[in-house]
Tab-separated table of C-alpha atoms in Angstrom:
chain	number	residue	atom	x	y	z
A	1	ALA	CA	-27.285	-34.955	-14.801
A	2	GLN	CA	-24.332	-34.540	-12.503
A	3	THR	CA	-22.080	-31.660	-13.441
A	4	VAL	CA	-19.087	-29.845	-12.009
A	5	THR	CA	-18.398	-26.214	-12.801
A	6	GLN	CA	-15.202	-24.273	-12.284
A	7	SER	CA	-15.895	-20.692	-13.262
A	8	GLN	CA	-12.313	-19.416	-13.068
A	9	PRO	CA	-10.221	-20.565	-16.046
A	10	GLU	CA	-7.158	-18.762	-14.690
A	11	MET	CA	-6.075	-17.401	-11.336
A	12	SER	CA	-2.871	-15.907	-10.035
A	13	VAL	CA	-1.490	-15.351	-6.570
A	14	GLN	CA	1.614	-13.835	-5.061
A	15	GLU	CA	3.970	-16.192	-3.348
A	16	ALA	CA	3.108	-16.561	0.359
A	17	GLU	CA	-0.391	-15.202	-0.183
A	18	THR	CA	-3.706	-17.062	-0.029
A	19	VAL	CA	-5.885	-17.947	-2.992
A	20	THR	CA	-9.311	-19.566	-3.271
A	21	LEU	CA	-10.419	-21.615	-6.252
A	22	SER	CA	-14.140	-22.021	-6.809
A	23	CYS	CA	-16.125	-25.114	-7.676
A	24	THR	CA	-19.842	-25.756	-7.814
A	25	TYR	CA	-21.605	-28.964	-8.667
A	26	ASP	CA	-25.047	-30.253	-9.361
A	27	THR	CA	-26.410	-33.558	-8.157
A	28	SER	CA	-29.556	-35.091	-6.737
A	29	GLU	CA	-27.521	-37.565	-4.696
A	30	SER	CA	-27.018	-37.068	-0.977
A	31	ASP	CA	-24.027	-39.348	-0.541
A	32	TYR	CA	-20.969	-38.487	-2.559
A	33	TYR	CA	-17.341	-37.446	-2.473
A	34	LEU	CA	-15.633	-34.354	-3.773
A	35	PHE	CA	-12.003	-34.055	-4.762
A	36	TRP	CA	-9.450	-31.499	-5.789
A	37	TYR	CA	-6.731	-32.769	-8.095
A	38	LYS	CA	-3.599	-30.906	-9.089
A	39	GLN	CA	-2.018	-31.337	-12.532
A	40	PRO	CA	1.473	-29.834	-12.686
A	41	PRO	CA	3.398	-29.514	-15.957
A	42	SER	CA	4.435	-33.148	-15.544
A	43	ARG	CA	0.746	-33.843	-16.389
A	44	GLN	CA	0.190	-36.363	-13.620
A	45	MET	CA	-3.060	-35.916	-11.711
A	46	ILE	CA	-2.296	-35.693	-8.006
A	47	LEU	CA	-4.972	-35.812	-5.331
A	48	VAL	CA	-4.819	-32.691	-3.185
A	49	ILE	CA	-7.775	-33.156	-0.882
A	50	ARG	CA	-11.077	-35.019	-0.590
A	51	GLN	CA	-14.337	-34.328	1.212
A	52	GLU	CA	-17.094	-36.735	2.206
A	53	ALA	CA	-20.514	-35.176	1.734
A	54	TYR	CA	-21.817	-36.607	4.985
A	55	LYS	CA	-19.125	-34.819	6.988
A	56	GLN	CA	-19.875	-31.271	8.037
A	57	GLN	CA	-16.296	-30.551	8.955
A	58	ASN	CA	-14.232	-29.103	6.143
A	59	ALA	CA	-11.259	-31.201	5.072
A	60	THR	CA	-7.755	-29.844	5.624
A	61	GLU	CA	-4.387	-31.046	4.342
A	62	ASN	CA	-1.543	-28.836	5.514
A	63	ARG	CA	-1.790	-25.596	3.489
A	64	PHE	CA	-4.837	-26.805	1.587
A	65	SER	CA	-8.352	-26.571	2.940
A	66	VAL	CA	-11.844	-26.605	1.529
A	67	ASN	CA	-15.020	-24.693	2.176
A	68	PHE	CA	-17.752	-27.249	1.634
A	69	GLN	CA	-21.252	-25.822	1.498
A	70	LYS	CA	-23.538	-28.767	0.847
A	71	ALA	CA	-26.783	-26.828	0.557
A	72	ALA	CA	-25.226	-24.425	-1.913
A	73	LYS	CA	-23.387	-27.281	-3.673
A	74	SER	CA	-20.159	-25.389	-3.427
A	75	PHE	CA	-16.689	-26.795	-2.822
A	76	SER	CA	-13.912	-24.219	-2.922
A	77	LEU	CA	-10.218	-24.858	-2.370
A	78	LYS	CA	-8.106	-22.496	-0.312
A	79	ILE	CA	-4.345	-22.552	-0.679
A	80	SER	CA	-2.532	-20.724	2.105
A	81	ASP	CA	1.052	-19.499	2.003
A	82	SER	CA	1.222	-20.188	-1.737
A	83	GLN	CA	4.473	-21.613	-3.039
A	84	LEU	CA	5.963	-21.599	-6.520
A	85	GLY	CA	5.413	-25.352	-6.678
A	86	ASP	CA	1.676	-24.824	-6.323
A	87	ALA	CA	1.525	-23.523	-9.883
A	88	ALA	CA	-0.571	-26.043	-11.808
A	89	MET	CA	-3.995	-26.825	-13.192
A	90	TYR	CA	-6.459	-27.612	-10.446
A	91	PHE	CA	-9.451	-29.811	-11.131
A	92	CYS	CA	-12.529	-30.238	-9.000
A	93	ALA	CA	-14.142	-33.666	-9.279
A	94	TYR	CA	-17.233	-35.426	-7.971
A	95	ARG	CA	-18.058	-39.061	-7.434
A	96	PRO	CA	-21.369	-40.426	-6.131
A	97	ASN	CA	-21.103	-43.113	-3.506
A	98	ALA	CA	-23.873	-45.303	-4.803
A	99	GLY	CA	-24.053	-48.652	-6.506
A	100	ASN	CA	-21.425	-49.455	-9.081
A	101	ASN	CA	-20.851	-45.878	-10.132
A	102	ARG	CA	-17.138	-45.365	-9.805
A	103	LYS	CA	-16.376	-42.670	-12.300
A	104	LEU	CA	-15.146	-39.209	-11.465
A	105	ILE	CA	-16.970	-36.263	-12.997
A	106	TRP	CA	-14.659	-33.334	-13.618
A	107	GLY	CA	-14.714	-29.588	-13.908
A	108	LEU	CA	-12.851	-27.774	-16.665
A	109	GLY	CA	-10.012	-26.817	-14.375
A	110	THR	CA	-8.408	-23.623	-13.123
A	111	SER	CA	-4.893	-22.710	-14.128
A	112	LEU	CA	-3.089	-21.242	-11.116
A	113	ALA	CA	-0.015	-19.078	-11.560
A	114	VAL	CA	2.142	-18.224	-8.550
A	115	ASN	CA	4.113	-15.016	-8.882
A	116	PRO	CA	7.409	-14.639	-7.028
B	1	GLU	CA	6.398	-44.651	-3.914
B	2	PRO	CA	4.265	-46.817	-6.185
B	3	GLU	CA	2.906	-45.085	-9.249
B	4	VAL	CA	0.858	-45.685	-12.353
B	5	THR	CA	3.000	-45.775	-15.474
B	6	GLN	CA	1.785	-45.033	-18.972
B	7	THR	CA	3.533	-45.593	-22.269
B	8	PRO	CA	4.159	-43.999	-24.651
B	9	SER	CA	4.048	-40.416	-23.435
B	10	HIS	CA	3.189	-39.224	-26.936
B	11	GLN	CA	1.878	-41.176	-29.899
B	12	VAL	CA	1.211	-39.906	-33.376
B	13	THR	CA	-0.892	-42.100	-35.631
B	14	GLN	CA	-2.588	-41.856	-38.969
B	15	MET	CA	-6.359	-41.753	-39.155
B	16	GLY	CA	-7.783	-45.233	-39.512
B	17	GLN	CA	-4.871	-46.931	-37.802
B	18	GLU	CA	-5.139	-48.999	-34.662
B	19	VAL	CA	-3.418	-47.734	-31.555
B	20	ILE	CA	-2.762	-49.371	-28.200
B	21	LEU	CA	-2.123	-47.281	-25.135
B	22	ARG	CA	-0.418	-49.064	-22.287
B	23	CYS	CA	-0.667	-48.672	-18.554
B	24	VAL	CA	0.881	-50.420	-15.594
B	25	PRO	CA	-1.363	-49.819	-12.576
B	26	ILE	CA	-0.179	-49.976	-8.997
B	27	SER	CA	0.410	-53.626	-8.257
B	28	ASN	CA	-2.116	-54.294	-5.479
B	29	HIS	CA	-4.880	-52.173	-6.977
B	30	LEU	CA	-8.046	-53.847	-8.160
B	31	TYR	CA	-9.918	-51.158	-10.092
B	32	PHE	CA	-8.659	-49.627	-13.302
B	33	TYR	CA	-9.878	-46.692	-15.335
B	34	TRP	CA	-9.315	-44.802	-18.541
B	35	TYR	CA	-10.126	-41.125	-18.888
B	36	ARG	CA	-9.434	-38.736	-21.721
B	37	GLN	CA	-9.051	-35.007	-22.020
B	38	ILE	CA	-9.483	-33.289	-25.345
B	39	LEU	CA	-7.501	-30.045	-25.434
B	40	GLY	CA	-9.410	-27.283	-23.682
B	41	GLN	CA	-12.237	-29.567	-22.628
B	42	LYS	CA	-13.181	-31.514	-19.531
B	43	VAL	CA	-11.617	-34.738	-18.427
B	44	GLU	CA	-14.072	-37.436	-19.511
B	45	PHE	CA	-14.566	-40.910	-18.128
B	46	LEU	CA	-14.199	-43.709	-20.650
B	47	VAL	CA	-14.289	-47.012	-18.815
B	48	SER	CA	-13.727	-48.780	-15.519
B	49	PHE	CA	-12.505	-52.348	-15.183
B	50	TYR	CA	-12.671	-54.762	-12.294
B	51	ASN	CA	-12.230	-58.493	-11.918
B	52	ASN	CA	-11.273	-58.870	-15.565
B	53	GLU	CA	-14.344	-57.220	-16.953
B	54	ILE	CA	-15.740	-53.804	-17.710
B	55	SER	CA	-17.762	-52.522	-14.759
B	56	GLU	CA	-18.884	-49.258	-16.310
B	57	LYS	CA	-18.399	-47.428	-19.584
B	58	SER	CA	-19.438	-44.101	-21.010
B	59	GLU	CA	-21.173	-43.384	-24.295
B	60	ILE	CA	-17.793	-42.386	-25.697
B	61	PHE	CA	-16.550	-45.949	-25.254
B	62	ASP	CA	-18.093	-47.410	-28.386
B	63	ASP	CA	-17.172	-50.473	-30.427
B	64	GLN	CA	-13.973	-48.810	-31.578
B	65	PHE	CA	-12.594	-48.993	-28.045
B	66	SER	CA	-11.582	-52.007	-26.029
B	67	VAL	CA	-9.634	-52.662	-22.853
B	68	GLU	CA	-7.644	-55.610	-21.758
B	69	ARG	CA	-5.547	-56.796	-18.860
B	70	PRO	CA	-3.517	-59.350	-20.751
B	71	ASP	CA	-0.967	-60.457	-18.204
B	72	GLY	CA	-1.985	-59.350	-14.717
B	73	SER	CA	0.157	-56.228	-14.768
B	74	ASN	CA	-0.590	-54.259	-17.941
B	75	PHE	CA	-3.904	-52.566	-18.645
B	76	THR	CA	-4.357	-51.511	-22.242
B	77	LEU	CA	-6.728	-49.318	-24.181
B	78	LYS	CA	-7.089	-50.127	-27.856
B	79	ILE	CA	-8.654	-47.871	-30.427
B	80	ARG	CA	-9.314	-49.932	-33.531
B	81	SER	CA	-9.648	-47.292	-36.225
B	82	THR	CA	-8.606	-43.887	-34.988
B	83	LYS	CA	-10.438	-40.727	-35.960
B	84	LEU	CA	-9.192	-37.160	-35.852
B	85	GLU	CA	-11.487	-36.509	-32.876
B	86	ASP	CA	-9.716	-39.211	-30.861
B	87	SER	CA	-6.794	-36.810	-30.464
B	88	ALA	CA	-6.570	-36.195	-26.724
B	89	MET	CA	-4.640	-36.902	-23.549
B	90	TYR	CA	-5.510	-40.343	-22.266
B	91	PHE	CA	-5.114	-40.981	-18.560
B	92	CYS	CA	-5.005	-44.348	-16.888
B	93	ALA	CA	-5.861	-44.613	-13.202
B	94	SER	CA	-6.091	-47.328	-10.596
B	95	SER	CA	-7.534	-47.621	-7.126
B	96	LEU	CA	-7.422	-50.171	-4.385
B	97	GLN	CA	-11.159	-50.188	-3.915
B	98	GLY	CA	-14.092	-48.964	-5.934
B	99	GLN	CA	-15.952	-47.064	-3.257
B	100	GLY	CA	-16.627	-43.387	-3.720
B	101	GLY	CA	-13.944	-41.955	-1.467
B	102	THR	CA	-11.088	-44.151	-2.513
B	103	GLU	CA	-8.266	-42.232	-4.119
B	104	ALA	CA	-7.638	-42.956	-7.766
B	105	PHE	CA	-3.959	-42.729	-8.694
B	106	PHE	CA	-3.289	-41.406	-12.154
B	107	GLY	CA	-0.539	-41.925	-14.651
B	108	GLN	CA	1.130	-39.076	-16.509
B	109	GLY	CA	-1.005	-39.596	-19.552
B	110	THR	CA	-0.439	-40.418	-23.196
B	111	ARG	CA	-0.917	-37.627	-25.679
B	112	LEU	CA	-2.494	-39.170	-28.767
B	113	THR	CA	-2.355	-37.172	-31.971
B	114	VAL	CA	-4.308	-38.490	-34.943
B	115	VAL	CA	-3.268	-36.985	-38.273
């Protein structure tokens, strides 16, 4: 079965500092996508960054970057220069790229607090 | 910027009652989804919908659940006879394509409380 694990229920970071959120997953597929979604207090799920499994290069979006280790099935999110607006729940999600399977499989989430 | 809209934001219903959760996906999107999140638990996939039919559903999506796209803009989730364990946040999402890397855009969710 495909699973996503986020082992850090809560994290905190000082404003302007860097924080890394962990995610591991389990799958027998070789072709898939990984995502980090942010859920602020407004509750809307917002895509932060995505990674294609076939790409060795780690995805980067401004202050957000990932460390994708395919062999270890690890997909961590690094937030640089943390801002107060980064405070939110962060969810790691997985989707295989095969057949008609379109659903996202989610981790439990990590609640990130940003301290001024 | 286009967005997915869900109504109501919070619904309280009595056990055994029918409830309809409404969603307006982004207008040119073709794939629609419902997910739910029970408090403190993982976000769970319920159903995906494409070309006016269900393309995939989870084991949670039993006969008590149904989805409909009645008028080309709304996408609804109906729960026929609610149970206490149906209390959760329900998220609607839509995407332009169904391939693995396509971004799914989510609504703000409907918090359903069954009493």
